Structure formats: structure tokens, C-alpha cells
PDB file of C-alpha atoms in Angstrom:
ATOM      1  CA  ARG A 211      -6.676 -50.021  19.642  1.00 85.00           C
ATOM      2  CA  GLU A 212      -9.201 -49.791  16.778  1.00 85.00           C
ATOM      3  CA  GLN A 213     -11.322 -47.385  18.746  1.00 87.00           C
ATOM      4  CA  TYR A 214      -8.279 -45.239  19.539  1.00 85.00           C
ATOM      5  CA  GLU A 215      -7.342 -45.130  15.796  1.00 83.00           C
ATOM      6  CA  ARG A 216     -10.946 -44.069  14.881  1.00 84.00           C
ATOM      7  CA  VAL A 217     -10.914 -41.379  17.485  1.00 85.00           C
ATOM      8  CA  LYS A 218      -7.494 -40.160  16.411  1.00 82.00           C
ATOM      9  CA  THR A 219      -8.647 -40.109  12.690  1.00 86.00           C
ATOM     10  CA  ASP A 220     -11.836 -38.246  13.621  1.00 83.00           C
ATOM     11  CA  ASN A 221      -9.837 -35.711  15.576  1.00 86.00           C
ATOM     12  CA  GLU A 222      -7.456 -34.992  12.724  1.00 82.00           C
ATOM     13  CA  ARG A 223     -10.375 -34.660  10.394  1.00 81.00           C
ATOM     14  CA  LEU A 224     -12.140 -32.138  12.774  1.00 83.00           C
ATOM     15  CA  GLN A 225      -8.952 -30.118  13.165  1.00 82.00           C
ATOM     16  CA  THR A 226      -8.548 -29.953   9.348  1.00 82.00           C
ATOM     17  CA  GLU A 227     -12.134 -28.934   8.907  1.00 76.00           C
ATOM     18  CA  ASN A 228     -11.733 -26.311  11.726  1.00 78.00           C
ATOM     19  CA  LEU A 229      -8.796 -24.753   9.918  1.00 74.00           C
ATOM     20  CA  GLN A 230     -10.736 -24.688   6.660  1.00 72.00           C
ATOM     21  CA  VAL A 231     -13.655 -22.985   8.398  1.00 74.00           C
ATOM     22  CA  GLN A 232     -11.245 -20.369   9.900  1.00 68.00           C
ATOM     23  CA  ASP A 233      -9.720 -19.714   6.403  1.00 64.00           C
ATOM     24  CA  LEU A 234     -13.236 -19.280   4.970  1.00 63.00           C
ATOM     25  CA  LYS A 235     -14.148 -16.882   7.737  1.00 63.00           C
ATOM     26  CA  ARG A 236     -11.020 -14.851   7.176  1.00 64.00           C
ATOM     27  CA  GLU A 237     -11.535 -14.746   3.464  1.00 61.00           C
ATOM     28  CA  ASN A 238     -15.215 -13.710   3.928  1.00 62.00           C
ATOM     29  CA  ARG A 239     -14.125 -10.815   6.202  1.00 66.00           C
ATOM     30  CA  GLN A 240     -11.587  -9.731   3.601  1.00 63.00           C
ATOM     31  CA  LEU A 241     -14.195  -9.781   0.788  1.00 64.00           C
ATOM     32  CA  ARG A 242     -16.672  -7.875   2.973  1.00 71.00           C
ATOM     33  CA  ASP A 243     -14.006  -5.181   3.628  1.00 68.00           C
ATOM     34  CA  GLU A 244     -13.158  -4.875  -0.080  1.00 73.00           C
ATOM     35  CA  LEU A 245     -16.880  -4.697  -0.955  1.00 75.00           C
ATOM     36  CA  GLY A 246     -17.325  -1.948   1.603  1.00 75.00           C
ATOM     37  CA  PHE A 247     -14.548   0.033  -0.103  1.00 79.00           C
ATOM     38  CA  VAL A 248     -16.150  -0.514  -3.476  1.00 80.00           C
ATOM     39  CA  HIS A 249     -19.431   0.895  -2.181  1.00 81.00           C
ATOM     40  CA  GLN A 250     -17.622   3.925  -0.629  1.00 82.00           C
ATOM     41  CA  ARG A 251     -15.911   4.752  -3.952  1.00 87.00           C
ATOM     42  CA  PRO A 252     -18.432   4.411  -6.771  1.00 84.00           C
ATOM     43  CA  ASP A 253     -16.239   6.819  -8.698  1.00 83.00           C
ATOM     44  CA  LEU A 254     -13.590   4.134  -9.269  1.00 88.00           C
ATOM     45  CA  ASP A 255     -13.739   1.123 -11.586  1.00 87.00           C
ATOM     46  CA  LEU A 256     -12.247  -1.405  -9.363  1.00 89.00           C
ATOM     47  CA  MET A 257     -11.191  -4.993 -10.354  1.00 89.00           C
ATOM     48  CA  GLY A 258     -10.153  -7.528  -7.727  1.00 88.00           C
ATOM     49  CA  ALA A 259      -7.029  -9.642  -8.028  1.00 88.00           C
ATOM     50  CA  SER A 260      -5.039 -12.260  -5.993  1.00 85.00           C
ATOM     51  CA  ILE A 261      -1.424 -12.035  -5.231  1.00 85.00           C
ATOM     52  CA  SER A 262       0.472 -14.895  -7.003  1.00 77.00           C
ATOM     53  CA  GLY A 263       4.078 -13.924  -5.938  1.00 69.00           C
ATOM     54  CA  GLN A 264       6.266 -11.524  -4.035  1.00 65.00           C
ATOM     55  CA  VAL A 265       9.731 -10.087  -4.392  1.00 57.00           C
ATOM     56  CA  VAL A 266      11.566  -9.588  -1.164  1.00 53.00           C
ATOM     57  CA  ALA A 267      14.858  -7.527  -0.928  1.00 51.00           C
ATOM     58  CA  ALA A 268      17.771  -9.295   0.662  1.00 46.00           C
ATOM     59  CA  GLU A 269      19.374  -6.069   1.781  1.00 49.00           C
ATOM     60  CA  PRO A 270      19.192  -4.274   4.058  1.00 50.00           C
ATOM     61  CA  GLY A 271      16.453  -6.643   5.345  1.00 52.00           C
ATOM     62  CA  PRO A 272      13.567  -8.842   4.272  1.00 55.00           C
ATOM     63  CA  ILE A 273      11.587  -5.865   2.907  1.00 66.00           C
ATOM     64  CA  LEU A 274       8.768  -6.514   0.464  1.00 69.00           C
ATOM     65  CA  ARG A 275       9.644  -4.729  -2.742  1.00 70.00           C
ATOM     66  CA  SER A 276       6.970  -5.766  -5.259  1.00 79.00           C
ATOM     67  CA  ILE A 277       4.043  -8.219  -5.649  1.00 89.00           C
ATOM     68  CA  LYS A 278       2.773 -10.124  -8.694  1.00 90.00           C
ATOM     69  CA  LEU A 279      -1.019 -10.297  -9.601  1.00 92.00           C
ATOM     70  CA  ASP A 280      -2.954 -12.971 -11.389  1.00 90.00           C
ATOM     71  CA  ILE A 281      -4.429 -10.594 -13.919  1.00 91.00           C
ATOM     72  CA  GLY A 282      -2.872  -8.596 -16.782  1.00 92.00           C
ATOM     73  CA  ARG A 283      -3.567  -7.008 -20.204  1.00 93.00           C
ATOM     74  CA  HIS A 284      -6.233  -9.603 -20.923  1.00 92.00           C
ATOM     75  CA  GLU A 285      -8.345  -7.812 -18.278  1.00 91.00           C
ATOM     76  CA  GLN A 286      -7.752  -4.443 -19.896  1.00 90.00           C
ATOM     77  CA  LEU A 287      -5.146  -3.376 -17.381  1.00 92.00           C
ATOM     78  CA  GLY A 288      -2.385  -0.915 -18.220  1.00 91.00           C
ATOM     79  CA  GLU A 289       0.943   0.334 -16.791  1.00 91.00           C
ATOM     80  CA  ARG A 290       0.739   2.700 -13.863  1.00 90.00           C
ATOM     81  CA  MET A 291      -2.827   1.905 -12.925  1.00 92.00           C
ATOM     82  CA  THR A 292      -3.340   2.339  -9.163  1.00 94.00           C
ATOM     83  CA  VAL A 293      -3.506  -0.622  -6.829  1.00 94.00           C
ATOM     84  CA  VAL A 294      -5.361  -0.429  -3.539  1.00 94.00           C
ATOM     85  CA  ASN A 295      -7.211  -2.331  -0.901  1.00 92.00           C
ATOM     86  CA  HIS A 296      -9.851  -1.270   1.676  1.00 90.00           C
ATOM     87  CA  ARG A 297      -7.050   0.012   3.980  1.00 92.00           C
ATOM     88  CA  GLY A 298      -5.379   2.288   1.436  1.00 94.00           C
ATOM     89  CA  LEU A 299      -2.817   2.723  -1.315  1.00 96.00           C
ATOM     90  CA  ILE A 300      -0.559  -0.149  -2.321  1.00 95.00           C
ATOM     91  CA  GLY A 301       1.230   1.034  -5.463  1.00 95.00           C
ATOM     92  CA  GLN A 302       1.061   1.027  -9.201  1.00 93.00           C
ATOM     93  CA  LEU A 303       1.271  -1.639 -11.988  1.00 93.00           C
ATOM     94  CA  SER A 304       4.792  -1.512 -13.350  1.00 90.00           C
ATOM     95  CA  ARG A 305       5.064  -4.437 -15.780  1.00 89.00           C
ATOM     96  CA  LEU A 306       2.352  -6.542 -17.515  1.00 92.00           C
ATOM     97  CA  THR A 307       1.861  -9.587 -19.653  1.00 91.00           C
ATOM     98  CA  GLU A 308      -1.407 -11.051 -20.875  1.00 93.00           C
ATOM     99  CA  HIS A 309      -2.249 -12.880 -17.687  1.00 90.00           C
ATOM    100  CA  TRP A 310      -0.144 -11.341 -14.837  1.00 91.00           C
ATOM    101  CA  SER A 311       1.306  -8.057 -13.651  1.00 92.00           C
ATOM    102  CA  ASP A 312       3.921  -6.574 -11.263  1.00 92.00           C
ATOM    103  CA  VAL A 313       3.014  -3.948  -8.698  1.00 93.00           C
ATOM    104  CA  LEU A 314       5.660  -1.330  -7.691  1.00 92.00           C
ATOM    105  CA  LEU A 315       4.840  -0.726  -3.939  1.00 93.00           C
ATOM    106  CA  ILE A 316       4.720   2.817  -2.485  1.00 95.00           C
ATOM    107  CA  THR A 317       7.485   1.620  -0.053  1.00 92.00           C
ATOM    108  CA  ASP A 318       9.919   1.099  -2.996  1.00 91.00           C
ATOM    109  CA  PRO A 319      12.668   3.626  -3.379  1.00 90.00           C
ATOM    110  CA  ARG A 320      11.481   4.514  -6.931  1.00 90.00           C
ATOM    111  CA  SER A 321       7.978   5.409  -5.761  1.00 93.00           C
ATOM    112  CA  ARG A 322       6.752   8.961  -5.059  1.00 92.00           C
ATOM    113  CA  VAL A 323       3.215  10.026  -4.501  1.00 95.00           C
ATOM    114  CA  SER A 324       1.643  13.528  -4.412  1.00 95.00           C
ATOM    115  CA  ALA A 325      -0.012  13.625  -0.987  1.00 96.00           C
ATOM    116  CA  ARG A 326      -2.156  15.767   1.213  1.00 95.00           C
ATOM    117  CA  ILE A 327      -2.417  15.970   5.001  1.00 96.00           C
ATOM    118  CA  ASP A 328      -6.096  15.527   5.744  1.00 95.00           C
ATOM    119  CA  ARG A 329      -6.342  17.795   8.815  1.00 94.00           C
ATOM    120  CA  SER A 330      -4.354  20.823   7.483  1.00 93.00           C
ATOM    121  CA  GLY A 331      -4.768  20.446   3.743  1.00 93.00           C
ATOM    122  CA  LYS A 332      -0.997  20.942   3.339  1.00 94.00           C
ATOM    123  CA  THR A 333       0.525  19.036   0.437  1.00 94.00           C
ATOM    124  CA  GLY A 334       3.909  17.299  -0.108  1.00 95.00           C
ATOM    125  CA  MET A 335       5.406  14.265  -1.751  1.00 96.00           C
ATOM    126  CA  VAL A 336       5.642  10.818  -0.197  1.00 97.00           C
ATOM    127  CA  PHE A 337       8.749   8.807  -1.077  1.00 96.00           C
ATOM    128  CA  GLY A 338       9.623   5.163  -0.532  1.00 93.00           C
ATOM    129  CA  SER A 339      13.167   4.321   0.677  1.00 89.00           C
ATOM    130  CA  ALA A 340      15.743   1.563   0.697  1.00 83.00           C
ATOM    131  CA  THR A 341      14.649   0.697   4.215  1.00 83.00           C
ATOM    132  CA  GLY A 342      10.930   0.526   3.339  1.00 82.00           C
ATOM    133  CA  VAL A 343      10.153   3.748   5.331  1.00 89.00           C
ATOM    134  CA  LEU A 344       7.693   6.221   3.857  1.00 95.00           C
ATOM    135  CA  ILE A 345       8.937   9.835   4.000  1.00 96.00           C
ATOM    136  CA  MET A 346       6.702  12.851   3.273  1.00 97.00           C
ATOM    137  CA  ARG A 347       8.928  15.719   1.997  1.00 95.00           C
ATOM    138  CA  HIS A 348       8.238  19.284   0.883  1.00 94.00           C
ATOM    139  CA  ILE A 349       5.661  20.002   3.635  1.00 95.00           C
ATOM    140  CA  PRO A 350       5.434  23.847   4.226  1.00 93.00           C
ATOM    141  CA  GLN A 351       6.903  25.138   7.439  1.00 91.00           C
ATOM    142  CA  ASP A 352       4.446  26.149  10.296  1.00 89.00           C
ATOM    143  CA  GLN A 353       3.301  29.769  10.375  1.00 87.00           C
ATOM    144  CA  GLU A 354       2.774  31.907  13.376  1.00 85.00           C
ATOM    145  CA  ASP A 355      -0.743  32.055  14.601  1.00 86.00           C
ATOM    146  CA  ALA A 356      -1.722  29.178  12.409  1.00 88.00           C
ATOM    147  CA  ALA A 357      -2.285  25.465  13.024  1.00 91.00           C
ATOM    148  CA  PRO A 358       0.735  23.174  12.405  1.00 92.00           C
ATOM    149  CA  SER A 359       1.156  22.027   8.875  1.00 94.00           C
ATOM    150  CA  VAL A 360       1.825  18.499  10.149  1.00 95.00           C
ATOM    151  CA  GLN A 361       1.748  16.881  13.538  1.00 94.00           C
ATOM    152  CA  LEU A 362       1.772  13.385  15.069  1.00 95.00           C
ATOM    153  CA  GLY A 363      -1.290  11.326  14.264  1.00 95.00           C
ATOM    154  CA  ASP A 364      -2.175  13.178  11.009  1.00 97.00           C
ATOM    155  CA  ILE A 365      -3.705  11.065   8.293  1.00 97.00           C
ATOM    156  CA  VAL A 366      -2.040  11.342   4.888  1.00 97.00           C
ATOM    157  CA  GLU A 367      -3.877  10.643   1.673  1.00 96.00           C
ATOM    158  CA  THR A 368      -3.357  11.018  -2.110  1.00 95.00           C
ATOM    159  CA  SER A 369      -3.914  14.522  -3.243  1.00 92.00           C
ATOM    160  CA  GLY A 370      -5.010  13.801  -6.853  1.00 85.00           C
ATOM    161  CA  MET A 371      -3.045  16.871  -8.008  1.00 85.00           C
ATOM    162  CA  SER A 372      -0.662  15.049 -10.314  1.00 76.00           C
ATOM    163  CA  ARG A 373      -3.349  12.770 -11.894  1.00 78.00           C
ATOM    164  CA  ARG A 374      -1.152   9.793 -11.118  1.00 82.00           C
ATOM    165  CA  PHE A 375      -3.398   8.432  -8.351  1.00 91.00           C
ATOM    166  CA  PRO A 376      -7.066   8.936  -7.652  1.00 91.00           C
ATOM    167  CA  SER A 377      -7.601  11.470  -4.815  1.00 90.00           C
ATOM    168  CA  GLN A 378      -8.490  10.641  -1.139  1.00 91.00           C
ATOM    169  CA  ILE A 379      -6.836   7.266  -1.031  1.00 94.00           C
ATOM    170  CA  THR A 380      -5.282   6.749   2.384  1.00 96.00           C
ATOM    171  CA  ILE A 381      -1.595   6.417   2.489  1.00 97.00           C
ATOM    172  CA  GLY A 382      -0.794   6.266   6.182  1.00 96.00           C
ATOM    173  CA  GLN A 383      -0.410   8.113   9.508  1.00 97.00           C
ATOM    174  CA  VAL A 384       2.317  10.483  10.656  1.00 97.00           C
ATOM    175  CA  VAL A 385       4.529   8.916  13.376  1.00 96.00           C
ATOM    176  CA  GLU A 386       7.413  11.435  13.341  1.00 96.00           C
ATOM    177  CA  VAL A 387       7.826  15.022  12.333  1.00 95.00           C
ATOM    178  CA  ARG A 388      11.272  16.347  11.381  1.00 91.00           C
ATOM    179  CA  GLN A 389      11.550  20.105  11.413  1.00 85.00           C
ATOM    180  CA  ASN A 390      14.465  22.492  10.933  1.00 79.00           C
ATOM    181  CA  ASP A 391      13.963  26.159  11.642  1.00 75.00           C
ATOM    182  CA  VAL A 392      16.333  27.245   8.832  1.00 76.00           C
ATOM    183  CA  ALA A 393      14.891  24.982   6.179  1.00 82.00           C
ATOM    184  CA  LYS A 394      12.154  26.009   3.817  1.00 87.00           C
ATOM    185  CA  TRP A 395      10.400  22.666   4.229  1.00 92.00           C
ATOM    186  CA  GLN A 396       9.799  20.048   6.845  1.00 94.00           C
ATOM    187  CA  GLU A 397       9.238  16.322   6.466  1.00 94.00           C
ATOM    188  CA  ALA A 398       7.413  13.505   8.214  1.00 97.00           C
ATOM    189  CA  ILE A 399       7.762   9.733   8.617  1.00 97.00           C
ATOM    190  CA  ILE A 400       4.530   7.964   7.554  1.00 97.00           C
ATOM    191  CA  ARG A 401       3.318   4.554   8.804  1.00 95.00           C
ATOM    192  CA  PRO A 402       1.502   2.912   5.934  1.00 94.00           C
ATOM    193  CA  SER A 403      -2.159   2.148   6.461  1.00 94.00           C
ATOM    194  CA  VAL A 404      -1.719  -1.086   4.480  1.00 92.00           C
ATOM    195  CA  ASP A 405      -0.134  -4.131   6.120  1.00 90.00           C
ATOM    196  CA  PHE A 406       2.206  -5.214   3.351  1.00 87.00           C
ATOM    197  CA  SER A 407       3.121  -8.392   5.179  1.00 82.00           C
ATOM    198  CA  ALA A 408      -0.396  -9.767   5.013  1.00 82.00           C
ATOM    199  CA  LEU A 409      -1.445  -8.851   1.508  1.00 84.00           C
ATOM    200  CA  GLU A 410      -3.667 -11.579  -0.231  1.00 82.00           C
ATOM    201  CA  VAL A 411      -6.290  -9.696  -2.260  1.00 85.00           C
ATOM    202  CA  VAL A 412      -5.977  -6.249  -3.854  1.00 91.00           C
ATOM    203  CA  MET A 413      -7.952  -4.107  -6.261  1.00 91.00           C
ATOM    204  CA  VAL A 414      -6.771  -2.317  -9.463  1.00 93.00           C
ATOM    205  CA  VAL A 415      -8.338   1.061 -10.409  1.00 92.00           C
ATOM    206  CA  ARG A 416      -8.985   0.348 -14.094  1.00 86.00           C
ATOM    207  CA  GLU A 417     -10.975   3.599 -14.700  1.00 74.00           C
ATOM    208  CA  TRP A 418      -8.101   5.797 -13.606  1.00 56.00           C
ATOM    209  CA  VAL A 419      -5.990   6.278 -16.684  1.00 43.00           C
ATOM    210  CA  PRO A 420      -2.738   8.077 -15.712  1.00 45.00           C
ATOM    211  CA  ASP A 421      -1.457  10.931 -17.909  1.00 42.00           C
ATOM    212  CA  LEU A 422       1.960   9.730 -19.031  1.00 47.00           C
ATOM    213  CA  ASP A 423       3.040  13.283 -19.889  1.00 44.00           C
ATOM    214  CA  SER A 424       2.413  14.542 -16.379  1.00 44.00           C
ATOM    215  CA  GLU A 425       4.990  14.590 -13.587  1.00 47.00           C
ATOM    216  CA  ASP A 426       6.598  11.231 -13.229  1.00 47.00           C
ATOM    217  CA  GLU A 427       5.923   9.946  -9.674  1.00 46.00           C
ATOM    218  CA  VAL A 428       7.163   6.381 -10.280  1.00 45.00           C
ATOM    219  CA  ASN A 429      10.688   7.009 -11.516  1.00 43.00           C
ATOM    220  CA  ALA A 430      11.906   9.921  -9.358  1.00 43.00           C
ATOM    221  CA  PRO A 431      15.089  11.798 -10.529  1.00 41.00           C
ATOM    222  CA  PRO A 432      18.358  10.860  -8.901  1.00 39.00           C
ATOM    223  CA  GLY A 433      18.695  12.268  -5.419  1.00 43.00           C
ATOM    224  CA  GLU A 434      14.986  12.482  -4.786  1.00 45.00           C
ATOM    225  CA  THR A 435      14.644   8.822  -3.810  1.00 43.00           C
ATOM    226  CA  GLU A 436      17.718   8.328  -1.682  1.00 44.00           C
ATOM    227  CA  PRO A 437      17.006   8.661   2.010  1.00 45.00           C
ATOM    228  CA  SER A 438      19.215  10.841   4.144  1.00 44.00           C
ATOM    229  CA  ALA A 439      21.324   9.601   7.029  1.00 40.00           C
ATOM    230  CA  THR A 440      18.372  10.395   9.384  1.00 42.00           C
ATOM    231  CA  ASP A 441      16.039   8.459   7.076  1.00 43.00           C
ATOM    232  CA  ARG A 442      18.255   5.357   7.440  1.00 39.00           C
ATOM    233  CA  ASP A 443      17.953   5.617  11.147  1.00 39.00           C
ATOM    234  CA  ALA A 444      14.211   5.912  11.208  1.00 40.00           C
ATOM    235  CA  PRO A 445      12.064   2.905  12.295  1.00 38.00           C
ATOM    236  CA  ASP A 446      10.885   0.476   9.571  1.00 38.00           C
ATOM    237  CA  ALA A 447       7.304   1.360   8.707  1.00 36.00           C
ATOM    238  CA  ALA A 448       6.943  -0.922   5.691  1.00 36.00           C
ATOM    239  CA  THR A 449       5.020  -3.586   7.553  1.00 35.00           C
ATOM    240  CA  GLY A 450       3.145  -1.410  10.023  1.00 36.00           C
ATOM    241  CA  PRO A 451      -0.612  -1.995  10.567  1.00 32.00           C
TER     242      PRO A 451
END
């Protein structure tokens, strides 16, 4: 019986140690990924932060609306600074105290980001929605004898045109194109490159100081952030890979 208890205790200890090792390996992979992004973007002054809280909407579903970081004004952060990780764009700082800050996610209905389709160079605006779907609007219609402005699989990134966000930060991938021959513009559904359901570590772009007099991408005017009936029927992309 004593031997059994010793073996049981040793087994529980080994299981605990194994879980700790797995956590360390996962954390190490994350840090390597973030460090790789830092090396790829020497033009950005990046500061790491951990997530200390989340706000999840109750309706229309358990959609992540905002996250809280463990750094604030004490670390020289300011409102509307861009938040990213190695996968792409996460959002902007929206409210700060000395030691913590809230992040408005790009999937939030109040968010809009000036964007560019990497393949074609066409620009538009990426909006969040009440369902967490990312919608890129104001994409020019296709022209005869020219490559499509947007197509499935296209990578969408920040354009840098509005000076709200640094350029060439990945937003996501086109998973649906909505086209109307009589409309001036077409639109696309974007699957975010960031997995918002698994965020633990992020980076704040401190060097990027937004121009508060430029076009407001965070608080879009009424009507611009509300999804259409077809938007509400679109698949939820807020927690895509």
C-alpha cells in the first residue's frame, strides 16, 4: 500500500511537471514567433504585453469584443496606438490608465481600417460587425481585360493611407466575394489572420503616433458599421485561424 501511494504520488508529480514543460514549450514558441516579427519590422517600435482580461459579448453570441493589457500610460502608451502580433492586426488602444489599457478589436462594429489587397493593389475599408465578421467594402468593380480586383484567397493588409495604422500589417484572407453588376463597388468577407480565441501575448506599436485630425477609422459614422442583411447571414470569421 505504501509503495502504491509512492507510485501514485510520483505519477501525479510527473504529470504536473509534464504540463509545465508543455506550457513552457508553447510560451517559447510564441516568444520566438513574436521575436521573428520584431526582426521583420525594424521600422516599428514594438512593446510586448500580456492579456489580463477579456470582454465577451452576450449577444448575438460569445464573440470577443475587447481585451485588456497589463501596460498603460506608464509605459508611454497612447490612445489609438496599433496592437498586433506575429500573425497580423489585432486592433487599437481605446482606453488607458497608468498600468492597463483596453484594446478595440478589428472585429468590433466600431472598427474600420483602410486596407489594400496584396495581389491587385486595390484598396477599400475593412469594417467589423455585430457578428464579428470582417467585411471589406468600397472595392472597385472589375474592369474588362484586367485582373479581378478581389478574388478568393487574396491576402488583405493595412494600406497605411490613412496614417491610422502602419502599412503592410496582415488583416486576413478573402473567403467570399460579393459582387453586383449595377453597384459601383463590390465587397468581400475577410477571415482574420489572428486567432482571437487564443490570444495571450500581443505587441503595441509605440512609434506609430496616429494623426487625430485624420479620417476617423475607430468611430465610423452611423450606417457605416451596421452590417447588411447578407452580412448577418455570413459565417462567423471572428475566431478563424
